[in-house]
């Protein structure tokens, strides 16, 4: 009976050590995942800030474009129509580039 008890105690001890090692491993895995989550949250925050800055810049450029178009319309009476078309195309190109960059 004593050898059976010793055997059971050794088995329990081995399982206890195995469980302890599993716990240590899982704690490290959780710590690693937590670090990764924190890094990703920081990255998300940075992207949101960049998006906000780009939206503000886009709004500013749209306002500038609107003012430029108004000036072009006022000058249309006294300037050559070809020059106006070139300016409008350049402005539209700039807007398209901003839209692409904002996506």
CSV table of N, CA, C and O in Angstrom, one decimal:
chain,number,residue,atom,x,y,z
A,1,UNK,N,0.8,-1.2,0.0
A,1,UNK,CA,0.0,0.0,0.0
A,1,UNK,C,0.9,1.3,0.0
A,1,UNK,O,0.5,2.2,-0.6
A,2,UNK,N,2.0,1.2,0.7
A,2,UNK,CA,2.8,2.4,0.8
A,2,UNK,C,3.4,2.7,-0.6
A,2,UNK,O,3.5,3.9,-0.9
A,3,UNK,N,3.8,1.7,-1.4
A,3,UNK,CA,4.3,2.0,-2.7
A,3,UNK,C,3.3,2.6,-3.6
A,3,UNK,O,3.6,3.5,-4.5
A,4,UNK,N,2.0,2.2,-3.4
A,4,UNK,CA,0.9,2.7,-4.2
A,4,UNK,C,0.7,4.2,-3.9
A,4,UNK,O,0.5,5.0,-4.8
A,5,UNK,N,0.8,4.5,-2.6
A,5,UNK,CA,0.6,5.9,-2.1
A,5,UNK,C,1.7,6.8,-2.7
A,5,UNK,O,1.5,7.9,-3.1
A,6,UNK,N,3.0,6.2,-2.6
A,6,UNK,CA,4.1,7.0,-3.1
A,6,UNK,C,3.9,7.3,-4.6
A,6,UNK,O,4.2,8.3,-5.1
A,7,UNK,N,3.5,6.3,-5.3
A,7,UNK,CA,3.2,6.4,-6.8
A,7,UNK,C,2.2,7.4,-7.1
A,7,UNK,O,2.3,8.3,-8.0
A,8,UNK,N,1.1,7.4,-6.3
A,8,UNK,CA,0.0,8.4,-6.5
A,8,UNK,C,0.5,9.8,-6.2
A,8,UNK,O,0.2,10.7,-6.9
A,9,UNK,N,1.3,9.9,-5.1
A,9,UNK,CA,1.8,11.2,-4.7
A,9,UNK,C,2.7,11.7,-5.8
A,9,UNK,O,2.7,12.9,-6.1
A,10,UNK,N,3.6,10.9,-6.4
A,10,UNK,CA,4.5,11.3,-7.5
A,10,UNK,C,3.7,11.7,-8.7
A,10,UNK,O,4.0,12.7,-9.3
A,11,UNK,N,2.6,11.0,-9.0
A,11,UNK,CA,1.8,11.3,-10.1
A,11,UNK,C,1.1,12.7,-9.9
A,11,UNK,O,1.0,13.5,-10.8
A,12,UNK,N,0.6,12.9,-8.7
A,12,UNK,CA,0.0,14.2,-8.4
A,12,UNK,C,1.0,15.3,-8.4
A,12,UNK,O,0.7,16.4,-9.0
A,13,UNK,N,2.2,15.0,-7.9
A,13,UNK,CA,3.2,16.1,-8.0
A,13,UNK,C,3.6,16.4,-9.4
A,13,UNK,O,3.8,17.6,-9.8
A,14,UNK,N,3.7,15.4,-10.3
A,14,UNK,CA,4.0,15.6,-11.7
A,14,UNK,C,2.9,16.4,-12.4
A,14,UNK,O,3.2,17.3,-13.1
A,15,UNK,N,1.7,16.0,-12.1
A,15,UNK,CA,0.6,16.8,-12.7
A,15,UNK,C,0.6,18.2,-12.2
A,15,UNK,O,0.3,19.2,-12.9
A,16,UNK,N,0.9,18.4,-10.9
A,16,UNK,CA,0.9,19.7,-10.3
A,16,UNK,C,2.0,20.6,-11.0
A,16,UNK,O,1.7,21.7,-11.3
A,17,UNK,N,3.2,20.0,-11.2
A,17,UNK,CA,4.2,20.7,-11.9
A,17,UNK,C,3.9,21.1,-13.3
A,17,UNK,O,4.1,22.1,-13.8
A,18,UNK,N,3.2,20.1,-14.0
A,18,UNK,CA,2.8,20.3,-15.4
A,18,UNK,C,1.7,21.4,-15.4
A,18,UNK,O,1.8,22.3,-16.3
A,19,UNK,N,0.8,21.4,-14.5
A,19,UNK,CA,-0.2,22.5,-14.5
A,19,UNK,C,0.4,23.9,-14.2
A,19,UNK,O,0.0,24.9,-14.7
A,20,UNK,N,1.4,23.9,-13.3
A,20,UNK,CA,2.1,25.1,-12.9
A,20,UNK,C,2.8,25.6,-14.2
A,20,UNK,O,2.7,26.8,-14.5
A,21,UNK,N,3.5,24.8,-14.9
A,21,UNK,CA,4.2,25.2,-16.1
A,21,UNK,C,3.2,25.7,-17.2
A,21,UNK,O,3.4,26.7,-17.8
A,22,UNK,N,2.0,25.0,-17.3
A,22,UNK,CA,1.0,25.5,-18.2
A,22,UNK,C,0.5,26.9,-17.8
A,22,UNK,O,0.2,27.7,-18.7
A,23,UNK,N,0.3,27.1,-16.5
A,23,UNK,CA,-0.2,28.4,-16.0
A,23,UNK,C,0.9,29.5,-16.3
A,23,UNK,O,0.5,30.6,-16.8
A,24,UNK,N,2.1,29.2,-16.1
A,24,UNK,CA,3.2,30.2,-16.4
A,24,UNK,C,3.2,30.5,-17.9
A,24,UNK,O,3.3,31.7,-18.3
A,25,UNK,N,3.1,29.5,-18.7
A,25,UNK,CA,3.0,29.7,-20.2
A,25,UNK,C,1.8,30.5,-20.6
A,25,UNK,O,2.0,31.4,-21.4
A,26,UNK,N,0.7,30.2,-20.1
A,26,UNK,CA,-0.5,31.0,-20.4
A,26,UNK,C,-0.4,32.4,-19.9
A,26,UNK,O,-0.9,33.3,-20.6
A,27,UNK,N,0.1,32.6,-18.8
A,27,UNK,CA,0.3,34.0,-18.3
A,27,UNK,C,1.2,34.8,-19.2
A,27,UNK,O,0.9,36.0,-19.5
A,28,UNK,N,2.3,34.2,-19.7
A,28,UNK,CA,3.2,34.9,-20.6
A,28,UNK,C,2.4,35.1,-21.9
A,28,UNK,O,2.6,36.2,-22.5
A,29,UNK,N,1.6,34.2,-22.4
A,29,UNK,CA,0.9,34.4,-23.6
A,29,UNK,C,-0.1,35.5,-23.5
A,29,UNK,O,-0.2,36.4,-24.4
A,30,UNK,N,-0.8,35.6,-22.3
A,30,UNK,CA,-1.7,36.7,-22.1
A,30,UNK,C,-1.0,38.0,-22.0
A,30,UNK,O,-1.5,39.0,-22.6
A,31,UNK,N,0.1,38.1,-21.4
A,31,UNK,CA,0.9,39.3,-21.3
A,31,UNK,C,1.3,39.8,-22.7
A,31,UNK,O,1.3,40.9,-23.0
A,32,UNK,N,1.8,38.8,-23.5
A,32,UNK,CA,2.2,39.1,-24.9
A,32,UNK,C,1.0,39.7,-25.7
A,32,UNK,O,1.1,40.7,-26.4
A,33,UNK,N,-0.2,39.0,-25.5
A,33,UNK,CA,-1.4,39.5,-26.3
A,33,UNK,C,-1.8,40.9,-25.8
A,33,UNK,O,-2.2,41.7,-26.6
A,34,UNK,N,-1.7,41.1,-24.5
A,34,UNK,CA,-2.1,42.4,-23.9
A,34,UNK,C,-1.1,43.5,-24.5
A,34,UNK,O,-1.6,44.6,-24.9
A,35,UNK,N,0.1,43.2,-24.6
A,35,UNK,CA,1.1,44.2,-25.2
A,35,UNK,C,0.7,44.4,-26.6
A,35,UNK,O,0.7,45.6,-27.1
A,36,UNK,N,0.4,43.4,-27.4
A,36,UNK,CA,0.0,43.6,-28.8
A,36,UNK,C,-1.3,44.4,-28.9
A,36,UNK,O,-1.4,45.2,-29.8
A,37,UNK,N,-2.3,44.1,-28.0
A,37,UNK,CA,-3.5,44.9,-28.0
A,37,UNK,C,-3.2,46.4,-27.8
A,37,UNK,O,-3.8,47.2,-28.4
A,38,UNK,N,-2.4,46.6,-26.8
A,38,UNK,CA,-2.0,48.0,-26.5
A,38,UNK,C,-1.3,48.7,-27.7
A,38,UNK,O,-1.6,49.8,-28.0
A,39,UNK,N,-0.4,48.0,-28.3
A,39,UNK,CA,0.3,48.5,-29.5
A,39,UNK,C,-0.7,48.8,-30.6
A,39,UNK,O,-0.7,49.9,-31.2
A,40,UNK,N,-1.7,47.9,-30.8
A,40,UNK,CA,-2.6,48.1,-31.9
A,40,UNK,C,-3.6,49.3,-31.6
A,40,UNK,O,-4.0,50.0,-32.4
A,41,UNK,N,-4.0,49.4,-30.3
A,41,UNK,CA,-4.8,50.5,-29.9
A,41,UNK,C,-4.1,51.8,-30.1
A,41,UNK,O,-4.8,52.8,-30.6
A,42,UNK,N,-2.8,51.9,-29.8
A,42,UNK,CA,-2.1,53.1,-30.1
A,42,UNK,C,-2.0,53.4,-31.6
A,42,UNK,O,-2.2,54.5,-32.0
A,43,UNK,N,-1.8,52.3,-32.4
A,43,UNK,CA,-1.8,52.5,-33.8
A,43,UNK,C,-3.1,53.0,-34.3
A,43,UNK,O,-3.2,53.9,-35.2
A,44,UNK,N,-4.2,52.5,-33.8
A,44,UNK,CA,-5.6,52.9,-34.2
A,44,UNK,C,-5.7,54.4,-33.9
A,44,UNK,O,-6.2,55.2,-34.7
A,45,UNK,N,-5.3,54.8,-32.7
A,45,UNK,CA,-5.4,56.2,-32.3
A,45,UNK,C,-4.6,57.1,-33.2
A,45,UNK,O,-5.1,58.1,-33.6
A,46,UNK,N,-3.4,56.6,-33.6
A,46,UNK,CA,-2.6,57.4,-34.5
A,46,UNK,C,-3.3,57.6,-35.9
A,46,UNK,O,-3.3,58.7,-36.4
A,47,UNK,N,-3.9,56.5,-36.3
A,47,UNK,CA,-4.6,56.5,-37.6
A,47,UNK,C,-5.8,57.5,-37.5
A,47,UNK,O,-6.1,58.2,-38.5
A,48,UNK,N,-6.5,57.4,-36.4
A,48,UNK,CA,-7.6,58.3,-36.3
A,48,UNK,C,-7.2,59.8,-36.3
A,48,UNK,O,-7.9,60.6,-36.9
A,49,UNK,N,-6.1,60.1,-35.6
A,49,UNK,CA,-5.6,61.4,-35.6
A,49,UNK,C,-5.2,61.9,-37.0
A,49,UNK,O,-5.4,63.0,-37.4
A,50,UNK,N,-4.5,61.0,-37.8
A,50,UNK,CA,-4.1,61.3,-39.1
A,50,UNK,C,-5.4,61.5,-40.0
A,50,UNK,O,-5.4,62.4,-40.8
A,51,UNK,N,-6.4,60.7,-39.8
A,51,UNK,CA,-7.6,60.9,-40.6
A,51,UNK,C,-8.3,62.2,-40.3
A,51,UNK,O,-8.7,62.9,-41.2
A,52,UNK,N,-8.3,62.6,-39.0
A,52,UNK,CA,-8.9,63.9,-38.6
A,52,UNK,C,-8.1,65.0,-39.2
A,52,UNK,O,-8.7,66.0,-39.8
A,53,UNK,N,-6.8,64.9,-39.2
A,53,UNK,CA,-6.0,66.0,-39.8
A,53,UNK,C,-6.2,66.1,-41.3
A,53,UNK,O,-6.3,67.2,-41.9
A,54,UNK,N,-6.3,64.9,-41.9
A,54,UNK,CA,-6.5,64.9,-43.4
A,54,UNK,C,-7.9,65.5,-43.7
A,54,UNK,O,-8.1,66.2,-44.7
A,55,UNK,N,-8.9,65.1,-42.9
A,55,UNK,CA,-10.3,65.7,-43.1
A,55,UNK,C,-10.3,67.2,-43.0
A,55,UNK,O,-10.9,67.9,-43.8
A,56,UNK,N,-9.5,67.7,-42.0
A,56,UNK,CA,-9.5,69.1,-41.8
A,56,UNK,C,-8.8,69.8,-43.0
A,56,UNK,O,-9.2,70.8,-43.5
A,57,UNK,N,-7.7,69.2,-43.5
A,57,UNK,CA,-7.0,69.7,-44.6
A,57,UNK,C,-7.9,69.6,-45.9
A,57,UNK,O,-7.9,70.6,-46.6
A,58,UNK,N,-8.6,68.6,-46.0
A,58,UNK,CA,-9.5,68.5,-47.1
A,58,UNK,C,-10.6,69.6,-47.1
A,58,UNK,O,-10.9,70.2,-48.1
A,59,UNK,N,-11.1,69.8,-45.9
A,59,UNK,CA,-12.1,70.9,-45.8
A,59,UNK,C,-11.5,72.2,-46.1
A,59,UNK,O,-12.2,73.0,-46.8
A,60,UNK,N,-10.3,72.4,-45.7
A,60,UNK,CA,-9.6,73.7,-46.0
A,60,UNK,C,-9.4,73.8,-47.5
A,60,UNK,O,-9.6,74.9,-48.1
A,61,UNK,N,-9.0,72.8,-48.1
A,61,UNK,CA,-8.8,72.8,-49.5
A,61,UNK,C,-10.1,73.0,-50.3
A,61,UNK,O,-10.1,73.7,-51.4
A,62,UNK,N,-11.1,72.4,-49.8
A,62,UNK,CA,-12.4,72.6,-50.5
A,62,UNK,C,-12.9,74.0,-50.4
A,62,UNK,O,-13.4,74.6,-51.4
A,63,UNK,N,-12.6,74.6,-49.2
A,63,UNK,CA,-13.0,76.0,-49.1
A,63,UNK,C,-12.1,76.9,-50.0
A,63,UNK,O,-12.6,77.8,-50.7
A,64,UNK,N,-10.8,76.6,-50.1
A,64,UNK,CA,-9.9,77.3,-51.0
A,64,UNK,C,-10.4,77.1,-52.4
A,64,UNK,O,-10.4,78.1,-53.2
A,65,UNK,N,-10.8,75.9,-52.8
A,65,UNK,CA,-11.3,75.6,-54.1
A,65,UNK,C,-12.5,76.4,-54.4
A,65,UNK,O,-12.7,77.0,-55.5
A,66,UNK,N,-13.4,76.5,-53.5
A,66,UNK,CA,-14.7,77.2,-53.7
A,66,UNK,C,-14.3,78.7,-53.9
A,66,UNK,O,-14.9,79.3,-54.8
A,67,UNK,N,-13.5,79.2,-53.1
A,67,UNK,CA,-13.1,80.6,-53.3
A,67,UNK,C,-12.4,80.8,-54.6
A,67,UNK,O,-12.6,81.8,-55.3
A,68,UNK,N,-11.5,79.9,-55.0
A,68,UNK,CA,-10.8,80.0,-56.3
A,68,UNK,C,-11.8,80.0,-57.5
A,68,UNK,O,-11.7,80.7,-58.4
A,69,UNK,N,-12.8,79.1,-57.4
A,69,UNK,CA,-13.8,79.0,-58.4
A,69,UNK,C,-14.6,80.3,-58.5
A,69,UNK,O,-14.9,80.7,-59.6
A,70,UNK,N,-14.9,80.9,-57.4
A,70,UNK,CA,-15.6,82.1,-57.4
A,70,UNK,C,-14.8,83.2,-58.1
A,70,UNK,O,-15.3,84.0,-58.9
A,71,UNK,N,-13.5,83.2,-57.8
A,71,UNK,CA,-12.6,84.2,-58.4
A,71,UNK,C,-12.5,83.9,-59.9
A,71,UNK,O,-12.5,84.9,-60.7
A,72,UNK,N,-12.5,82.7,-60.3
A,72,UNK,CA,-12.4,82.3,-61.7
A,72,UNK,C,-13.6,82.7,-62.4
A,72,UNK,O,-13.6,83.3,-63.5
A,73,UNK,N,-14.8,82.6,-61.8
A,73,UNK,CA,-16.1,83.0,-62.4
A,73,UNK,C,-16.1,84.5,-62.6
A,73,UNK,O,-16.6,85.0,-63.6
A,74,UNK,N,-15.6,85.2,-61.6
A,74,UNK,CA,-15.6,86.7,-61.7
A,74,UNK,C,-14.6,87.1,-62.8
A,74,UNK,O,-14.9,88.0,-63.6
A,75,UNK,N,-13.5,86.4,-62.9
A,75,UNK,CA,-12.5,86.8,-63.9
A,75,UNK,C,-12.9,86.2,-65.3
A,75,UNK,O,-12.3,86.6,-66.3
A,76,UNK,N,-13.9,85.3,-65.4
A,76,UNK,CA,-14.2,84.7,-66.6
A,76,UNK,C,-14.6,85.7,-67.7
A,76,UNK,O,-14.3,85.5,-68.9
A,77,UNK,N,-15.2,86.8,-67.3
A,77,UNK,CA,-15.6,87.8,-68.2
A,77,UNK,C,-14.4,88.4,-68.9
A,77,UNK,O,-14.4,88.7,-70.1
A,78,UNK,N,-13.4,88.6,-68.1
A,78,UNK,CA,-12.2,89.3,-68.7
A,78,UNK,C,-11.0,88.4,-69.1
A,78,UNK,O,-10.0,89.0,-69.6
A,79,UNK,N,-11.1,87.1,-68.9
A,79,UNK,CA,-10.0,86.3,-69.3
A,79,UNK,C,-10.4,85.3,-70.4
A,79,UNK,O,-11.6,85.1,-70.6
A,80,UNK,N,-9.4,84.7,-70.9
A,80,UNK,CA,-9.6,83.7,-72.0
A,80,UNK,C,-10.2,82.4,-71.4
A,80,UNK,O,-9.8,81.9,-70.4
A,81,UNK,N,-11.2,81.9,-72.1
A,81,UNK,CA,-11.9,80.7,-71.6
A,81,UNK,C,-10.9,79.5,-71.5
A,81,UNK,O,-11.1,78.6,-70.7
A,82,UNK,N,-9.9,79.4,-72.3
A,82,UNK,CA,-9.0,78.3,-72.3
A,82,UNK,C,-8.2,78.3,-71.0
A,82,UNK,O,-8.0,77.2,-70.4
A,83,UNK,N,-7.8,79.5,-70.5
A,83,UNK,CA,-7.0,79.6,-69.3
A,83,UNK,C,-7.9,79.1,-68.1
A,83,UNK,O,-7.4,78.4,-67.2
A,84,UNK,N,-9.1,79.4,-68.1
A,84,UNK,CA,-10.0,79.0,-67.0
A,84,UNK,C,-10.2,77.5,-67.0
A,84,UNK,O,-10.1,76.9,-66.0
A,85,UNK,N,-10.4,76.9,-68.2
A,85,UNK,CA,-10.5,75.5,-68.3
A,85,UNK,C,-9.3,74.8,-67.7
A,85,UNK,O,-9.4,73.8,-67.0
A,86,UNK,N,-8.1,75.3,-68.0
A,86,UNK,CA,-6.9,74.7,-67.5
A,86,UNK,C,-6.8,74.8,-66.0
A,86,UNK,O,-6.5,73.8,-65.3
A,87,UNK,N,-7.2,75.9,-65.4
A,87,UNK,CA,-7.2,76.1,-64.0
A,87,UNK,C,-8.2,75.2,-63.3
A,87,UNK,O,-7.9,74.5,-62.3
A,88,UNK,N,-9.4,75.0,-63.9
A,88,UNK,CA,-10.4,74.2,-63.3
A,88,UNK,C,-9.9,72.7,-63.4
A,88,UNK,O,-10.1,72.0,-62.4
A,89,UNK,N,-9.3,72.3,-64.5
A,89,UNK,CA,-8.8,70.9,-64.6
A,89,UNK,C,-7.7,70.7,-63.5
A,89,UNK,O,-7.6,69.6,-62.9
A,90,UNK,N,-6.8,71.7,-63.3
A,90,UNK,CA,-5.8,71.5,-62.3
A,90,UNK,C,-6.4,71.4,-60.9
A,90,UNK,O,-6.0,70.6,-60.1
A,91,UNK,N,-7.4,72.2,-60.6
A,91,UNK,CA,-8.1,72.1,-59.3
A,91,UNK,C,-8.8,70.8,-59.2
A,91,UNK,O,-8.7,70.1,-58.1
A,92,UNK,N,-9.5,70.3,-60.2
A,92,UNK,CA,-10.1,69.0,-60.1
A,92,UNK,C,-9.1,67.9,-59.9
A,92,UNK,O,-9.4,67.0,-59.2
A,93,UNK,N,-8.0,68.0,-60.6
A,93,UNK,CA,-6.9,67.0,-60.4
A,93,UNK,C,-6.5,67.0,-59.0
A,93,UNK,O,-6.3,65.9,-58.4
A,94,UNK,N,-6.3,68.2,-58.4
A,94,UNK,CA,-5.8,68.3,-57.0
A,94,UNK,C,-6.9,67.6,-56.0
A,94,UNK,O,-6.5,66.9,-55.1
A,95,UNK,N,-8.1,67.9,-56.3
A,95,UNK,CA,-9.2,67.3,-55.5
A,95,UNK,C,-9.2,65.8,-55.6
A,95,UNK,O,-9.3,65.1,-54.6
A,96,UNK,N,-9.0,65.3,-56.8
A,96,UNK,CA,-9.0,63.8,-57.0
A,96,UNK,C,-7.8,63.2,-56.2
A,96,UNK,O,-7.9,62.2,-55.6
A,97,UNK,N,-6.7,63.9,-56.3
A,97,UNK,CA,-5.5,63.4,-55.5
A,97,UNK,C,-5.7,63.4,-54.0
A,97,UNK,O,-5.4,62.4,-53.3
A,98,UNK,N,-6.4,64.4,-53.5
A,98,UNK,CA,-6.7,64.4,-52.1
A,98,UNK,C,-7.7,63.3,-51.7
A,98,UNK,O,-7.6,62.7,-50.7
A,99,UNK,N,-8.7,63.1,-52.6
A,99,UNK,CA,-9.6,62.0,-52.3
A,99,UNK,C,-8.9,60.7,-52.3
A,99,UNK,O,-9.2,59.8,-51.4
A,100,UNK,N,-8.0,60.4,-53.2
A,100,UNK,CA,-7.3,59.2,-53.3
A,100,UNK,C,-6.4,59.1,-52.0
A,100,UNK,O,-6.4,58.0,-51.3
A,101,UNK,N,-5.8,60.1,-51.6
A,101,UNK,CA,-5.0,60.1,-50.4
A,101,UNK,C,-5.8,59.9,-49.1
A,101,UNK,O,-5.3,59.3,-48.2
A,102,UNK,N,-7.0,60.4,-49.1
A,102,UNK,CA,-7.9,60.3,-48.0
A,102,UNK,C,-8.5,58.9,-47.8
A,102,UNK,O,-8.9,58.5,-46.7
A,103,UNK,N,-8.5,58.2,-48.9
A,103,UNK,CA,-9.1,56.8,-48.8
A,103,UNK,C,-8.0,56.0,-48.2
A,103,UNK,O,-8.0,55.1,-47.4
